[in-house]
Short mmCIF file of C-alpha atoms and ligand atoms in Angstrom, two decimals:
data_model
loop_
_atom_site.label_atom_id
_atom_site.label_comp_id
_atom_site.label_asym_id
_atom_site.label_seq_id
_atom_site.Cartn_x
_atom_site.Cartn_y
_atom_site.Cartn_z
CA MET H 12 -164.84 41.78 -38.73
CA THR H 13 -168.15 42.31 -36.93
CA GLN H 14 -167.41 42.68 -33.22
CA ILE H 15 -170.07 41.61 -30.84
CA LEU H 16 -169.82 42.18 -27.10
CA ALA H 17 -171.83 39.55 -25.13
CA ILE H 18 -172.72 40.42 -21.52
CA SER H 19 -173.85 37.75 -19.08
CA GLY H 20 -176.12 39.02 -16.34
CA SER H 21 -175.30 36.28 -13.91
CA LEU H 22 -172.38 36.25 -11.43
CA ARG H 23 -172.75 32.52 -10.70
CA ARG H 24 -169.69 30.44 -11.50
CA ALA H 25 -171.58 27.65 -13.24
CA SER H 26 -174.20 30.02 -14.68
CA PHE H 27 -176.26 28.77 -17.57
CA ASN H 28 -176.24 32.30 -19.03
CA THR H 29 -172.49 32.72 -18.74
CA GLY H 30 -172.19 29.24 -20.32
CA LEU H 31 -174.40 30.39 -23.20
CA MET H 32 -172.18 33.47 -23.60
CA ARG H 33 -169.03 31.35 -23.59
CA ALA H 34 -170.58 29.09 -26.24
CA ALA H 35 -171.28 32.19 -28.37
CA GLU H 36 -167.61 33.22 -27.95
CA GLY H 37 -166.55 29.83 -29.14
CA LEU H 38 -168.57 29.83 -32.36
CA ASP H 39 -166.57 29.72 -35.58
CA LEU H 40 -168.53 32.15 -37.77
CA GLU H 41 -166.76 33.80 -40.64
CA GLY H 42 -166.33 37.54 -40.18
CA VAL H 43 -167.79 37.55 -36.69
CA SER H 44 -166.04 37.89 -33.36
CA VAL H 45 -167.91 37.46 -30.10
CA THR H 46 -166.26 38.61 -26.83
CA GLY H 47 -167.90 37.86 -23.55
CA THR H 48 -167.88 39.75 -20.31
CA THR H 49 -169.44 39.30 -16.85
CA LEU H 50 -170.42 41.99 -14.36
CA HIS H 51 -168.15 41.06 -11.48
CA GLY H 52 -166.80 44.12 -9.67
CA ILE H 53 -169.62 46.49 -10.54
CA PRO H 54 -170.91 48.07 -7.36
CA LEU H 55 -174.53 48.97 -6.66
CA TYR H 56 -175.43 52.26 -8.29
CA ASP H 57 -175.25 55.13 -5.72
CA GLY H 58 -175.68 58.70 -6.86
CA ASP H 59 -173.46 59.89 -3.99
CA VAL H 60 -170.62 57.65 -5.10
CA GLU H 61 -171.04 58.96 -8.67
CA ALA H 62 -171.04 62.56 -7.42
CA ASN H 63 -168.07 62.18 -5.06
CA GLU H 64 -165.93 59.55 -6.73
CA GLY H 65 -167.07 59.46 -10.33
CA ILE H 66 -167.63 56.38 -12.42
CA PRO H 67 -166.16 53.16 -10.92
CA ALA H 68 -163.35 51.54 -12.96
CA ALA H 69 -165.37 48.40 -13.65
CA VAL H 70 -168.18 50.49 -15.07
CA SER H 71 -165.73 52.56 -17.23
CA ALA H 72 -164.35 49.25 -18.60
CA LEU H 73 -167.84 48.06 -19.45
CA LYS H 74 -168.67 51.34 -21.15
CA ASP H 75 -165.42 51.21 -23.18
CA ALA H 76 -166.12 47.61 -24.21
CA MET H 77 -169.62 48.56 -25.37
CA ARG H 78 -168.34 51.54 -27.36
CA LYS H 79 -165.83 49.37 -29.15
CA ALA H 80 -168.44 46.77 -30.09
CA ASP H 81 -170.46 46.90 -33.31
CA GLY H 82 -173.32 45.18 -31.49
CA VAL H 83 -174.22 44.07 -27.97
CA LEU H 84 -175.75 40.77 -26.94
CA LEU H 85 -177.52 40.73 -23.58
CA VAL H 86 -177.46 37.24 -22.14
CA THR H 87 -180.08 37.53 -19.47
CA PRO H 88 -181.26 35.29 -16.63
CA GLU H 89 -184.80 35.77 -15.34
CA TYR H 90 -185.56 36.55 -11.74
CA ASN H 91 -189.16 36.81 -10.55
CA ASN H 92 -190.33 37.23 -14.12
CA GLY H 93 -188.02 40.18 -14.73
CA ILE H 94 -184.49 41.43 -15.25
CA PRO H 95 -182.08 40.43 -12.42
CA GLY H 96 -181.03 43.46 -10.40
CA VAL H 97 -177.30 42.74 -11.02
CA PHE H 98 -177.80 43.19 -14.76
CA LYS H 99 -180.10 46.23 -14.63
CA ASN H 100 -177.76 47.89 -12.12
CA ALA H 101 -174.81 47.51 -14.46
CA ILE H 102 -176.66 48.99 -17.45
CA ASP H 103 -177.92 51.85 -15.20
CA TRP H 104 -174.34 52.55 -14.22
CA ALA H 105 -173.25 52.35 -17.84
CA SER H 106 -175.77 55.02 -18.73
CA ARG H 107 -174.01 57.50 -16.41
CA PRO H 108 -173.17 60.34 -16.72
CA PRO H 109 -176.03 61.32 -19.14
CA ALA H 110 -173.54 63.06 -21.44
CA ASP H 111 -171.83 59.75 -22.11
CA SER H 112 -174.91 57.62 -22.64
CA ALA H 113 -175.31 58.34 -26.36
CA SER H 114 -171.79 57.16 -27.13
CA VAL H 115 -172.33 53.92 -25.28
CA PHE H 116 -175.96 53.09 -26.27
CA SER H 117 -177.55 55.28 -28.94
CA GLY H 118 -178.05 53.47 -32.23
CA ARG H 119 -176.04 50.45 -31.11
CA PRO H 120 -177.53 47.15 -32.38
CA VAL H 121 -178.62 44.89 -29.57
CA ALA H 122 -180.07 41.39 -29.21
CA ILE H 123 -181.33 39.50 -26.22
CA ILE H 124 -181.03 35.82 -25.32
CA GLY H 125 -181.23 33.88 -22.10
CA ALA H 126 -181.34 30.52 -20.39
CA SER H 127 -183.44 29.20 -17.52
CA PRO H 128 -183.94 25.79 -15.85
CA GLY H 129 -187.71 26.44 -16.17
CA GLY H 130 -189.95 25.99 -19.17
CA PHE H 131 -190.14 29.47 -20.53
CA GLY H 132 -186.48 30.26 -21.29
CA THR H 133 -186.40 33.82 -19.87
CA ILE H 134 -189.22 35.06 -22.10
CA LEU H 135 -190.49 37.53 -19.53
CA SER H 136 -187.08 38.82 -18.64
CA GLN H 137 -186.32 39.33 -22.35
CA ASN H 138 -189.53 41.26 -22.70
CA HIS H 139 -188.68 43.28 -19.60
CA TRP H 140 -185.49 44.55 -21.31
CA LEU H 141 -187.50 46.08 -24.18
CA PRO H 142 -188.50 49.43 -22.53
CA VAL H 143 -184.91 49.70 -21.23
CA ILE H 144 -183.23 49.35 -24.64
CA ARG H 145 -185.82 51.65 -26.14
CA THR H 146 -185.12 54.31 -23.54
CA LEU H 147 -181.38 54.00 -24.20
CA GLY H 148 -181.97 54.43 -27.93
CA MET H 149 -180.52 51.04 -28.94
CA LYS H 150 -181.43 49.25 -32.17
CA PRO H 151 -182.94 45.91 -31.31
CA TRP H 152 -182.78 42.95 -33.61
CA PHE H 153 -185.97 40.92 -33.58
CA GLY H 154 -185.13 38.58 -36.42
CA GLY H 155 -184.66 35.59 -34.12
CA ARG H 156 -185.47 34.33 -30.68
CA MET H 157 -183.30 32.36 -28.35
CA LEU H 158 -185.17 31.09 -25.34
CA VAL H 159 -183.16 28.29 -23.72
CA SER H 160 -185.51 26.33 -21.48
CA LYS H 161 -184.86 23.30 -19.23
CA ALA H 162 -181.22 24.40 -19.09
CA GLY H 163 -180.33 21.79 -16.48
CA GLY H 164 -180.18 19.15 -19.24
CA LEU H 165 -178.23 21.21 -21.71
CA PHE H 166 -175.18 22.32 -19.74
CA ASP H 167 -172.62 20.32 -17.78
CA GLU H 168 -171.86 20.89 -14.05
CA ALA H 169 -169.30 23.58 -14.84
CA GLY H 170 -171.87 25.51 -16.93
CA LYS H 171 -170.53 24.47 -20.35
CA LEU H 172 -173.22 24.18 -23.05
CA THR H 173 -173.10 20.62 -24.24
CA ASP H 174 -176.34 20.30 -26.24
CA GLU H 175 -175.69 20.19 -29.96
CA GLY H 176 -179.16 21.37 -30.92
CA THR H 177 -178.88 24.45 -28.73
CA LEU H 178 -175.40 25.19 -30.14
CA THR H 179 -176.82 25.07 -33.66
CA ARG H 180 -179.67 27.38 -32.74
CA LEU H 181 -177.15 29.72 -31.10
CA SER H 182 -174.97 29.73 -34.10
CA GLU H 183 -177.96 30.60 -36.36
CA PHE H 184 -179.00 33.34 -33.98
CA ILE H 185 -175.58 34.93 -33.75
CA ALA H 186 -175.14 34.72 -37.55
CA GLY H 187 -178.49 36.49 -38.03
CA PHE H 188 -177.67 39.17 -35.47
CA ALA H 189 -174.21 39.70 -36.93
CA ALA H 190 -175.68 40.19 -40.42
CA PHE H 191 -178.03 42.84 -38.96
CA VAL H 192 -175.11 44.51 -37.15
CA LYS H 193 -173.11 44.54 -40.34
CA SER H 194 -175.95 46.03 -42.37
CA GLU H 195 -176.42 48.77 -39.74
CA SER H 196 -172.79 49.72 -39.76
CA ALA H 197 -172.43 49.63 -43.57
C1 LIG D 1 -184.39 35.33 -7.04
C2 LIG D 1 -184.59 34.29 -8.13
C3 LIG D 1 -185.77 34.41 -8.89
C4 LIG D 1 -185.94 33.55 -9.93
N1 LIG D 1 -187.06 33.69 -10.75
C5 LIG D 1 -187.16 33.00 -11.90
C6 LIG D 1 -188.17 33.29 -12.87
O1 LIG D 1 -189.00 34.15 -12.70
N2 LIG D 1 -188.18 32.57 -14.03
C7 LIG D 1 -187.27 31.60 -14.26
O2 LIG D 1 -187.32 31.03 -15.36
N3 LIG D 1 -186.31 31.34 -13.40
C8 LIG D 1 -186.20 31.97 -12.23
N4 LIG D 1 -185.19 31.72 -11.32
C9 LIG D 1 -184.32 30.59 -11.59
C10 LIG D 1 -183.15 31.02 -12.45
O3 LIG D 1 -183.59 30.98 -13.84
C11 LIG D 1 -182.00 30.13 -12.21
O4 LIG D 1 -181.49 30.32 -10.92
C12 LIG D 1 -180.90 30.24 -13.25
O5 LIG D 1 -179.93 29.28 -13.04
C13 LIG D 1 -180.28 31.68 -13.17
O6 LIG D 1 -179.40 31.83 -14.25
P1 LIG D 1 -177.81 31.47 -14.23
O7 LIG D 1 -177.76 29.96 -14.28
O8 LIG D 1 -177.28 32.09 -15.41
O9 LIG D 1 -177.26 31.97 -12.91
C14 LIG D 1 -185.01 32.54 -10.24
C15 LIG D 1 -183.83 32.47 -9.46
C16 LIG D 1 -183.62 33.32 -8.45
C17 LIG D 1 -182.34 33.31 -7.63
#
């Protein structure tokens, strides 16, 4: 079974991106399991906290979940044409301490998707992730793109993805990423 950890970078209850992540969890793809997580409980990175108290429990849990996954799916919102601070902060924490970073990130397959109510579907935020995942030594999959635009018409009020076409595209994207992940771990 190919295990994919999907991480939503939004804390909002009816988040489009968390909805997209939940839809990925609900796909029925043979040999693929998608588990979603959000970033609630992760504090702002503070080097003094790290030095005096160590890695917060919520960060350790995220690191463990990433280590267990064969591949990681970043489900990213876009804020001011870039990565939301909440999401970058969590990945920064997860890269600490440096001695642990390789076991969490290095060589781990990663793909990026995102949803926005605007017309560009998080394209700039997805691009903004590229230098970050390169620095962390991850293995990006570029075989597909998932830019969910005009999200207001595709999700219900609770944030559930209801648009069949988007679900189909998501299913194709996850199947493609999972095949890449499997080939990397073979
Ligand atoms: C501070 C801030 C900046 C934003 N900047 C952008 C942006 O640059 N591009 C964009 O498509 N949407 C932008 N948005 C709108 C978000 O895409 C929208 O709030 C979206 O619902 C966030 O994702 P979520 O639904 O998963 O929480 C911004 C929202 C906030 C709060």
